[in-house]
Amino acid sequence: MSATFAYYPGCSLQGTEKEYNTSLQLVAKALDHKLEEIPNWLCCGATSAHSINHALATALAGDTLAKAQDAGHSKILAPCAMCYSRLATTLHQIKSDPDKAASLEKALKREKGGLAEMRALSMLDWARELSDAEIQAPIKKKFKGLKIACYYGCLLVRPQKVTGVENAEIPQDMERVVRLLGAEPVSWTMATACCGASFSLSDKPSVFRLGRRVIESARKAGADAIIVACPMCHTNLDMRQTEFQAADERIPAIFITQLMGLAYGFSPKELGLEGNFVNTDAITAALAATEEG
Amino acid sequence: MKTLAELVKSATGTTPLDCYQCGRCSAGCTQNVTEGMDMGPVRIMRLIQMEEAFKDQPETAAEYCDRVLTSDTIWMCASCQTCTQRCPQGIDIAGTMDVMRQTAIQRGKAAKSRRVYDIVSAHKAFINCIRRTGKNDEVALVGEYKMRTGNFLSDMNMAPQMMLKGKMSPFGAIGSALSLLKSGPADNVKHVFEAAEALRKEEEEQ
Ligand code: SF4
Ligand code: SF4
């Protein structure tokens, strides 16, 4: 079914993780989804703003909601888990407390109100809006024998009162997509553990310690690859992995949209797979084997 | 001066005073169980309660308050939300950590350890990036972080590979470096900093 979203790509998708944007754009087109980029959007403030400047974090999220509203939208798709969480958390606050909604609107000098009626969608929400048939319709080749560890991390699922996911401890949204593409999701223990991405710049020991736990758990479960739906998780589990895992103990991590894109017939190059630091041949090989032409 | 519990209540609508010390937050805290913290979130909650309990003895109360604000824990918290998700008392523990970090900065109490200094520097560099351009320019962020911390060599090993993978362009890097010379909020983001100031004032008056 065709659908239109206000699109909030966020800073990472314009910078080091641009492959997420490229692959999402291709997949969205295949699904007949229109992504209309929010005009003049700003950074969500990420961990830093909510950590040391709560008011700034709220104002930044409010600005994005306002710009999407002014562009005539009610639904914002935020592929970055951090951007999504900032919007969803702020929406949760202003939805549950009308006074907070009023102060935010006043601070942003907005008369028209209604900010609290906006909706933020994560990639999980987005996938949930698609029926099985819709996800399968564009498939050109299915995967065969490919074992996938679906990694959710933190902010796509927690806290439940903000994300509205059905099960914050054992979510299954990405597993459903993986199965529909012919691949096999593994059951593993670190699917919703933190990978330490927020310390990517500032505390390497945390990144290595927490990142390694995730990679090791996926390997133990027999996964050939990890899929993610967050640019920061990707930086951590792909680029940083080359710093904390020995060369023969690595496992590729790609975006869920890259996995979908491969099944939809886009080339690894179009989907930006060469941007990965850890070799992704295991994934593409599992696809070629079932070429149906 | 407001107590920590009062600050948490007004920011999150929940209160650490509801904590009955079950320990579930600490047991599931990624940083705590991998020994990345000097104390788990359950102890932070207790110390906040102790400050409140000794409100009529300002010196003792201040000691408890300082133990929270000067801890490494509040900075080592990864904001993963596991504690908030699992707390049987519905306390926003991750939100509490945010309030503690912000308060530690405001009162000049942030721990002086090297790792906390690096983490605080990264946060400040990040917010300055937004102030200058409205976005997080990764190269400018790394540049300012290095200037603040003197960690000039960290990540230099990744730069050539990142350029090779098209994740960083040499020209972009020069533009980013030049953006470091700007001061004051950029035109596209001025209104947001003004809004934040208005929100902060309003919160203070309450
Ligand atoms: S989980 Fe909640 S009630 Fe239990 S110790 Fe932690 S804060 Fe207290
Ligand atoms: S949000 Fe912070 S305190 Fe809570 S579980 Fe995660 S790292 Fe621990």
Coordinates of C-alpha atoms and ligand atoms in Angstrom, one line a residue:
Chain A
M1 CA 0.0 0.0 0.0
S2 CA 1.4 3.3 -0.9
A3 CA 2.2 5.6 2.1
T4 CA 3.8 8.9 2.7
F5 CA 6.0 9.9 5.7
A6 CA 7.8 12.9 6.9
Y7 CA 11.4 11.7 6.7
Y8 CA 13.9 12.6 9.5
P9 CA 17.2 11.1 8.3
G10 CA 19.3 12.5 11.1
C11 CA 23.0 13.4 11.0
S12 CA 24.6 10.0 10.9
L13 CA 22.6 9.0 7.8
Q14 CA 24.1 12.0 6.0
G15 CA 27.6 11.3 7.2
T16 CA 29.4 8.1 8.1
E17 CA 26.3 5.9 7.8
K18 CA 25.0 7.1 4.6
E19 CA 24.5 3.5 3.3
Y20 CA 21.5 3.3 5.7
N21 CA 19.9 6.2 3.9
T22 CA 20.7 4.9 0.4
S23 CA 19.3 1.4 1.2
L24 CA 16.2 2.7 2.9
Q25 CA 15.5 5.0 -0.1
L26 CA 15.7 2.0 -2.5
V27 CA 13.6 -0.3 -0.3
A28 CA 11.0 2.4 0.3
K29 CA 10.6 3.0 -3.4
A30 CA 10.2 -0.7 -4.0
L31 CA 7.4 -0.7 -1.4
D32 CA 5.8 2.4 -2.9
H33 CA 6.5 4.5 0.2
K34 CA 7.2 8.2 -0.2
L35 CA 9.7 9.7 2.2
E36 CA 9.5 13.5 2.3
E37 CA 12.5 14.9 4.0
I38 CA 11.6 17.5 6.7
P39 CA 12.8 20.9 5.5
N40 CA 15.8 22.4 7.4
W41 CA 15.7 19.7 10.0
L42 CA 18.3 19.9 12.9
C43 CA 20.2 17.4 15.0
C44 CA 18.1 15.5 17.6
G45 CA 20.7 16.4 20.3
A46 CA 21.4 12.6 20.9
T47 CA 22.7 11.4 24.2
S48 CA 24.7 14.6 24.9
A49 CA 21.7 16.9 24.9
H50 CA 19.5 14.7 27.1
S51 CA 22.5 14.0 29.4
I52 CA 23.5 17.6 30.2
N53 CA 20.9 19.9 28.8
H54 CA 17.4 18.6 29.1
A55 CA 15.8 21.8 27.9
L56 CA 17.8 21.8 24.7
A57 CA 17.0 18.1 24.1
T58 CA 13.2 18.9 24.4
A59 CA 13.5 22.1 22.2
L60 CA 15.4 20.2 19.5
A61 CA 12.8 17.5 19.3
G62 CA 10.0 20.1 19.4
D63 CA 11.6 21.9 16.5
T64 CA 11.5 18.7 14.4
L65 CA 7.9 17.9 15.3
A66 CA 7.0 21.5 14.4
K67 CA 8.7 21.4 11.1
A68 CA 7.1 18.1 10.1
Q69 CA 3.7 19.5 11.2
D70 CA 4.2 22.6 9.2
A71 CA 5.0 20.5 6.1
G72 CA 1.6 18.9 6.5
H73 CA 2.6 15.6 8.0
S74 CA 1.4 13.7 11.0
K75 CA 3.8 10.7 10.9
I76 CA 7.6 11.0 11.0
L77 CA 9.8 8.1 10.0
A78 CA 13.1 8.2 11.9
P79 CA 15.4 5.4 10.8
C80 CA 18.0 6.3 13.5
A81 CA 17.1 4.7 16.8
M82 CA 18.5 7.7 18.7
C83 CA 16.5 10.3 16.7
Y84 CA 13.5 8.1 17.0
S85 CA 13.9 7.9 20.8
R86 CA 14.3 11.6 21.2
L87 CA 11.1 12.3 19.2
A88 CA 9.2 9.5 20.9
T89 CA 10.3 10.4 24.4
T90 CA 9.4 14.1 23.9
L91 CA 6.0 13.1 22.4
H92 CA 5.4 10.8 25.4
Q93 CA 6.2 13.7 27.8
I94 CA 3.9 16.2 26.0
K95 CA 1.2 13.7 25.5
S96 CA 1.0 12.7 29.1
D97 CA 1.3 16.2 30.5
P98 CA -0.6 19.0 28.6
D99 CA 1.3 21.6 30.7
K100 CA 4.5 20.4 29.2
A101 CA 3.0 20.5 25.7
A102 CA 1.9 24.1 26.3
S103 CA 5.3 25.2 27.6
L104 CA 7.1 23.7 24.7
E105 CA 4.8 25.3 22.2
K106 CA 5.2 28.6 24.0
A107 CA 8.9 28.4 24.0
L108 CA 9.0 27.6 20.3
K109 CA 6.6 30.6 19.8
R110 CA 3.9 28.5 18.2
E111 CA 0.3 29.4 18.2
K112 CA -1.4 26.6 16.4
G113 CA -0.9 23.8 19.0
G114 CA -1.3 20.1 18.2
L115 CA 2.4 19.1 18.5
A116 CA 1.4 16.3 20.8
E117 CA -0.8 14.8 18.1
M118 CA 2.3 14.0 15.9
R119 CA 3.6 10.5 15.7
A120 CA 7.2 9.2 15.5
L121 CA 7.8 5.9 13.8
S122 CA 10.9 3.7 14.3
M123 CA 12.0 1.2 11.8
L124 CA 10.1 -1.4 13.9
D125 CA 6.9 0.6 13.7
W126 CA 7.5 1.0 10.0
A127 CA 7.9 -2.8 9.5
R128 CA 4.8 -3.4 11.6
E129 CA 2.7 -1.3 9.3
L130 CA 3.6 -3.6 6.4
S131 CA 1.7 -6.8 5.8
D132 CA 3.5 -10.1 5.1
A133 CA 2.4 -9.9 1.5
E134 CA 3.6 -6.3 1.1
I135 CA 7.1 -7.2 2.4
Q136 CA 7.2 -10.1 0.1
A137 CA 5.9 -8.5 -3.0
P138 CA 9.1 -6.9 -4.3
I139 CA 11.3 -10.0 -3.6
K140 CA 13.4 -11.1 -6.5
K141 CA 15.6 -13.7 -4.8
K142 CA 15.2 -15.3 -1.4
F143 CA 18.0 -16.1 1.0
K144 CA 18.8 -19.7 1.7
G145 CA 20.5 -21.1 4.8
L146 CA 21.4 -17.7 6.1
K147 CA 21.3 -17.4 9.9
I148 CA 20.7 -13.9 11.1
A149 CA 20.9 -12.4 14.6
C150 CA 18.4 -9.6 14.8
Y151 CA 19.9 -6.9 17.0
Y152 CA 17.6 -4.3 18.6
G153 CA 19.8 -2.7 21.1
C154 CA 18.2 -0.2 23.5
L155 CA 16.2 2.6 22.1
L156 CA 14.0 0.9 19.5
V157 CA 12.4 -1.0 22.3
R158 CA 13.0 0.7 25.6
P159 CA 11.3 2.0 27.6
Q160 CA 8.1 0.3 26.5
K161 CA 5.9 3.2 27.7
V162 CA 7.7 5.3 25.1
T163 CA 8.1 2.8 22.2
G164 CA 4.9 1.0 22.6
V165 CA 6.5 -2.3 21.5
E166 CA 4.6 -5.5 22.4
N167 CA 7.6 -7.2 24.1
A168 CA 10.6 -5.1 25.1
E169 CA 12.6 -8.1 26.3
I170 CA 12.1 -10.5 23.4
P171 CA 10.9 -8.4 20.4
Q172 CA 10.2 -10.3 17.2
D173 CA 9.6 -7.6 14.6
M174 CA 12.8 -8.0 12.7
E175 CA 12.6 -11.8 13.0
R176 CA 9.4 -11.7 11.0
V177 CA 11.0 -9.7 8.2
V178 CA 14.0 -12.0 8.2
R179 CA 11.8 -15.1 7.8
L180 CA 9.8 -13.5 5.0
L181 CA 13.1 -13.0 3.1
G182 CA 13.9 -16.7 3.4
A183 CA 16.6 -16.3 6.0
E184 CA 16.6 -17.8 9.4
P185 CA 16.6 -15.8 12.6
V186 CA 18.7 -17.3 15.5
S187 CA 17.7 -17.1 19.1
W188 CA 20.3 -15.3 21.1
T189 CA 20.8 -13.6 24.4
M190 CA 22.1 -10.1 23.5
A191 CA 19.4 -9.0 21.1
T192 CA 18.4 -6.1 23.4
A193 CA 21.6 -5.6 25.3
C194 CA 23.4 -2.2 25.0
C195 CA 26.4 -2.2 22.6
G196 CA 27.9 0.9 24.2
A197 CA 27.6 3.1 21.1
S198 CA 27.1 6.3 23.1
F199 CA 30.8 6.0 24.2
S200 CA 32.1 5.6 20.7
L201 CA 34.2 8.7 21.0
S202 CA 34.6 9.1 24.7
D203 CA 35.3 5.7 26.4
K204 CA 36.7 3.0 24.3
P205 CA 36.9 0.4 27.1
S206 CA 33.1 0.6 27.4
V207 CA 32.6 0.2 23.6
F208 CA 35.0 -2.8 23.4
R209 CA 33.5 -4.5 26.5
L210 CA 29.9 -4.1 25.6
G211 CA 30.4 -4.5 21.8
R212 CA 32.3 -7.7 22.3
R213 CA 29.5 -9.2 24.4
V214 CA 27.0 -8.7 21.5
I215 CA 29.3 -10.1 18.8
E216 CA 30.3 -13.1 20.9
S217 CA 26.7 -13.9 21.7
A218 CA 25.7 -13.8 18.0
R219 CA 28.6 -16.1 17.1
K220 CA 27.7 -18.5 19.8
A221 CA 24.2 -18.7 18.5
G222 CA 25.6 -19.7 15.1
A223 CA 24.7 -16.5 13.2
D224 CA 26.3 -15.7 9.9
A225 CA 25.4 -12.0 10.2
I226 CA 23.8 -9.4 12.4
I227 CA 21.1 -7.0 11.2
V228 CA 20.6 -3.6 12.9
A229 CA 18.2 -0.7 12.5
C230 CA 20.4 2.1 14.0
P231 CA 23.4 3.9 12.6
M232 CA 25.2 4.0 15.9
C233 CA 24.8 0.3 16.5
H234 CA 26.2 -0.2 13.0
T235 CA 29.3 2.0 13.6
N236 CA 29.9 0.1 16.7
L237 CA 29.3 -3.4 15.5
D238 CA 31.0 -3.0 12.1
M239 CA 33.8 -0.4 12.2
R240 CA 34.6 -0.7 15.9
Q241 CA 34.4 -4.5 15.7
T242 CA 37.6 -4.4 13.7
E243 CA 39.2 -2.9 16.7
F244 CA 37.9 -5.3 19.3
Q245 CA 37.6 -8.7 17.5
A246 CA 40.3 -10.8 16.0
A247 CA 40.2 -11.0 12.2
D248 CA 38.9 -14.6 12.1
E249 CA 36.3 -14.0 14.8
R250 CA 34.4 -11.3 13.1
I251 CA 30.8 -11.3 11.9
P252 CA 29.3 -8.8 9.5
A253 CA 26.6 -6.4 10.7
I254 CA 24.4 -4.8 8.1
F255 CA 21.2 -2.7 8.1
I256 CA 17.8 -4.4 7.9
T257 CA 17.2 -2.3 4.8
Q258 CA 20.3 -3.7 3.1
L259 CA 19.1 -7.2 3.8
M260 CA 15.7 -6.4 2.3
G261 CA 17.3 -4.6 -0.6
L262 CA 19.4 -7.6 -1.5
A263 CA 16.3 -9.8 -1.6
Y264 CA 14.6 -7.1 -3.6
G265 CA 17.2 -7.4 -6.3
F266 CA 19.4 -4.4 -5.7
S267 CA 23.1 -4.9 -6.0
P268 CA 25.5 -4.9 -3.1
K269 CA 27.0 -1.8 -4.6
E270 CA 23.7 0.1 -4.9
L271 CA 23.0 -0.8 -1.3
G272 CA 26.4 0.4 -0.1
L273 CA 27.7 -2.9 1.2
E274 CA 31.2 -2.0 0.2
G275 CA 31.1 0.6 3.0
N276 CA 31.2 -2.2 5.5
F277 CA 34.5 -2.8 7.3
V278 CA 33.8 -6.5 8.0
N279 CA 33.4 -8.6 4.9
T280 CA 29.8 -9.3 3.9
D281 CA 30.4 -12.1 1.3
A282 CA 28.7 -14.6 3.5
I283 CA 25.4 -12.7 3.1
T284 CA 25.5 -12.1 -0.6
A285 CA 26.6 -15.7 -1.2
A286 CA 23.5 -17.1 0.5
L287 CA 21.5 -15.1 -1.9
A288 CA 23.2 -16.0 -5.2
A289 CA 22.6 -19.7 -4.3
T290 CA 18.9 -19.4 -4.8
E291 CA 18.9 -17.1 -7.9
E292 CA 15.5 -17.7 -9.6
G293 CA 16.1 -15.3 -12.4
Chain B
M1 CA 18.5 24.5 46.8
K2 CA 16.2 21.7 45.7
T3 CA 17.0 18.1 46.7
L4 CA 18.0 15.6 44.1
A5 CA 14.7 13.7 44.6
E6 CA 12.8 17.0 44.0
L7 CA 14.7 17.6 40.8
V8 CA 14.0 14.1 39.5
K9 CA 10.3 14.4 40.3
S10 CA 9.9 17.6 38.4
A11 CA 11.9 16.3 35.4
T12 CA 10.5 12.8 35.1
G13 CA 7.3 12.8 37.1
T14 CA 8.6 9.8 39.1
T15 CA 10.6 9.7 42.3
P16 CA 13.6 7.7 43.7
L17 CA 11.8 7.8 47.0
D18 CA 9.6 5.0 45.7
C19 CA 12.6 2.7 45.4
Y20 CA 12.4 -0.3 47.8
Q21 CA 16.0 -1.5 46.9
C22 CA 15.1 -4.7 45.1
G23 CA 18.2 -4.4 43.1
R24 CA 16.7 -5.3 39.8
C25 CA 18.1 -2.2 38.1
S26 CA 21.6 -3.0 39.1
A27 CA 21.3 -6.6 38.2
G28 CA 20.3 -5.8 34.6
C29 CA 22.6 -2.8 34.1
T30 CA 25.0 -3.5 31.3
Q31 CA 27.6 -1.2 32.7
N32 CA 27.3 -2.3 36.2
V33 CA 27.4 -6.1 35.5
T34 CA 30.5 -5.7 33.3
E35 CA 32.2 -3.7 36.1
G36 CA 32.1 -0.4 34.2
M37 CA 30.7 1.5 37.2
D38 CA 31.9 2.5 40.7
M39 CA 28.4 1.7 42.0
G40 CA 25.2 0.3 40.5
P41 CA 22.0 2.4 40.0
V42 CA 20.4 0.9 43.1
R43 CA 23.0 2.7 45.3
I44 CA 22.4 5.9 43.5
M45 CA 18.7 5.6 44.4
R46 CA 19.6 4.9 48.0
L47 CA 21.9 7.9 48.3
I48 CA 19.2 10.2 46.8
Q49 CA 16.8 8.8 49.5
M50 CA 19.4 9.5 52.2
E51 CA 19.8 13.1 51.1
E52 CA 16.1 13.5 51.4
A53 CA 15.9 11.7 54.8
F54 CA 18.6 14.1 56.2
K55 CA 17.1 17.2 54.8
D56 CA 17.0 18.8 58.3
Q57 CA 20.7 18.2 58.7
P58 CA 22.2 20.1 55.8
E59 CA 25.7 18.9 56.2
T60 CA 24.9 15.2 56.2
A61 CA 22.4 15.7 53.4
A62 CA 25.1 17.5 51.3
E63 CA 27.5 14.6 51.8
Y64 CA 25.0 12.1 50.4
C65 CA 24.2 14.5 47.6
D66 CA 27.9 14.9 46.7
R67 CA 28.5 11.2 46.7
V68 CA 25.9 11.0 43.9
L69 CA 27.1 14.0 41.9
T70 CA 30.8 13.2 42.1
S71 CA 30.4 9.5 41.2
D72 CA 31.7 8.0 38.0
T73 CA 28.5 6.0 37.7
I74 CA 26.3 8.8 36.5
W75 CA 28.6 9.3 33.6
M76 CA 29.3 5.6 32.9
C77 CA 25.5 5.1 32.5
A78 CA 24.9 4.3 28.8
S79 CA 21.3 5.5 28.9
C80 CA 20.3 2.0 27.7
Q81 CA 16.9 2.3 29.6
T82 CA 17.1 -1.3 30.8
C83 CA 16.6 -0.2 34.4
T84 CA 13.7 2.1 33.6
Q85 CA 12.1 -0.7 31.6
R86 CA 12.4 -3.2 34.5
C87 CA 11.8 -1.2 37.7
P88 CA 8.8 -2.7 39.5
Q89 CA 8.2 0.7 41.0
G90 CA 8.0 2.5 37.7
I91 CA 10.8 4.8 38.5
D92 CA 12.5 6.5 35.6
I93 CA 16.0 5.6 36.6
A94 CA 17.7 6.4 33.3
G95 CA 15.9 9.8 33.5
T96 CA 17.3 10.1 37.0
M97 CA 20.8 9.6 35.6
D98 CA 20.2 12.5 33.2
V99 CA 19.1 14.8 36.0
M100 CA 22.2 13.8 38.0
R101 CA 24.6 14.6 35.1
Q102 CA 23.0 17.9 34.4
T103 CA 23.0 18.9 38.0
A104 CA 26.6 17.7 38.4
I105 CA 27.6 20.1 35.6
Q106 CA 25.5 23.0 36.9
R107 CA 27.0 22.7 40.4
G108 CA 30.5 22.0 39.2
K109 CA 30.6 18.7 40.9
A110 CA 31.4 16.3 38.0
A111 CA 34.0 13.7 39.0
K112 CA 37.6 14.6 38.1
S113 CA 38.7 11.2 36.9
R114 CA 40.2 10.9 33.4
R115 CA 37.3 8.9 32.0
V116 CA 34.6 11.2 33.3
Y117 CA 36.6 14.2 31.9
D118 CA 36.6 12.6 28.5
I119 CA 32.9 11.7 28.6
V120 CA 31.9 15.2 29.7
S121 CA 34.2 16.8 27.0
A122 CA 32.5 14.7 24.3
H123 CA 29.1 15.9 25.5
K124 CA 30.2 19.5 25.5
A125 CA 31.8 19.2 22.1
F126 CA 28.7 17.6 20.7
I127 CA 26.4 20.4 21.9
N128 CA 28.9 23.0 20.5
C129 CA 28.7 21.3 17.1
I130 CA 24.9 21.7 17.2
R131 CA 25.3 25.3 18.2
R132 CA 27.7 26.1 15.3
T133 CA 25.9 24.3 12.5
G134 CA 22.6 22.8 13.8
K135 CA 23.9 19.4 13.0
N136 CA 26.4 16.9 14.3
D137 CA 29.3 17.1 12.0
E138 CA 31.3 14.1 12.9
V139 CA 34.7 15.4 11.8
A140 CA 34.2 18.7 13.6
L141 CA 33.0 16.8 16.7
V142 CA 36.1 14.6 16.8
G143 CA 38.3 17.7 16.2
E144 CA 36.8 19.7 19.1
Y145 CA 36.9 16.6 21.3
K146 CA 40.6 16.1 20.6
M147 CA 41.3 19.8 21.4
R148 CA 39.4 19.5 24.7
T149 CA 41.0 16.3 25.8
G150 CA 44.4 16.2 24.2
N151 CA 43.6 12.7 22.9
F152 CA 45.1 13.6 19.6
L153 CA 46.0 10.1 18.5
S154 CA 42.8 8.3 19.3
D155 CA 41.0 7.2 16.1
M156 CA 43.7 8.5 13.8
N157 CA 44.2 4.9 12.8
M158 CA 40.6 4.8 11.5
A159 CA 40.8 8.0 9.4
P160 CA 42.5 6.6 6.3
Q161 CA 40.2 3.6 6.2
M162 CA 37.2 5.9 6.6
M163 CA 38.3 8.0 3.7
L164 CA 38.8 4.9 1.6
K165 CA 35.3 3.7 2.4
G166 CA 33.9 7.1 1.4
K167 CA 32.8 7.7 5.0
M168 CA 34.9 10.9 5.3
S169 CA 36.1 13.2 2.5
P170 CA 39.3 15.2 2.8
F171 CA 37.4 18.3 1.5
G172 CA 34.6 17.8 3.9
A173 CA 37.1 17.5 6.7
I174 CA 38.6 20.9 5.8
G175 CA 35.1 22.5 5.8
S176 CA 34.4 20.9 9.2
A177 CA 37.7 22.1 10.6
L178 CA 36.8 25.7 9.5
S179 CA 33.4 25.4 11.1
L180 CA 35.3 25.1 14.4
L181 CA 36.2 28.8 14.1
K182 CA 32.6 29.9 14.3
S183 CA 31.2 31.0 17.6
G184 CA 27.6 31.6 18.8
P185 CA 24.6 29.8 17.5
A186 CA 24.1 29.5 13.8
D187 CA 21.1 31.2 12.3
N188 CA 19.2 28.0 11.7
V189 CA 19.4 26.9 15.3
K190 CA 19.2 30.2 17.2
H191 CA 15.5 29.8 17.9
V192 CA 16.0 26.4 19.4
F193 CA 18.6 27.6 21.9
E194 CA 16.3 30.5 22.8
A195 CA 13.4 28.0 23.3
A196 CA 15.7 25.9 25.5
E197 CA 16.5 29.0 27.6
A198 CA 12.8 29.8 28.0
L199 CA 12.1 26.2 29.0
R200 CA 15.0 26.2 31.5
K201 CA 13.8 29.5 33.1
E202 CA 10.3 28.2 33.4
E203 CA 11.5 25.0 35.1
E204 CA 13.6 27.1 37.5
E205 CA 10.7 29.2 38.5
Q206 CA 8.5 26.3 39.4
Ligands
SF4_1 S1 14.5 -1.6 40.2 FE1 13.4 0.2 41.0 S2 12.7 -0.4 43.0 FE2 14.3 -1.9 42.4 S3 16.2 -1.1 43.3 FE3 16.1 -0.3 41.2 S4 15.1 1.7 41.5 FE4 14.7 0.6 43.3
SF4_2 S1 20.3 3.3 31.7 FE1 22.2 3.5 32.8 S2 21.9 2.9 34.9 FE2 20.1 2.2 33.6 S3 20.7 0.1 33.1 FE3 21.4 1.4 31.4 S4 23.5 1.9 31.9 FE4 22.6 1.1 33.8

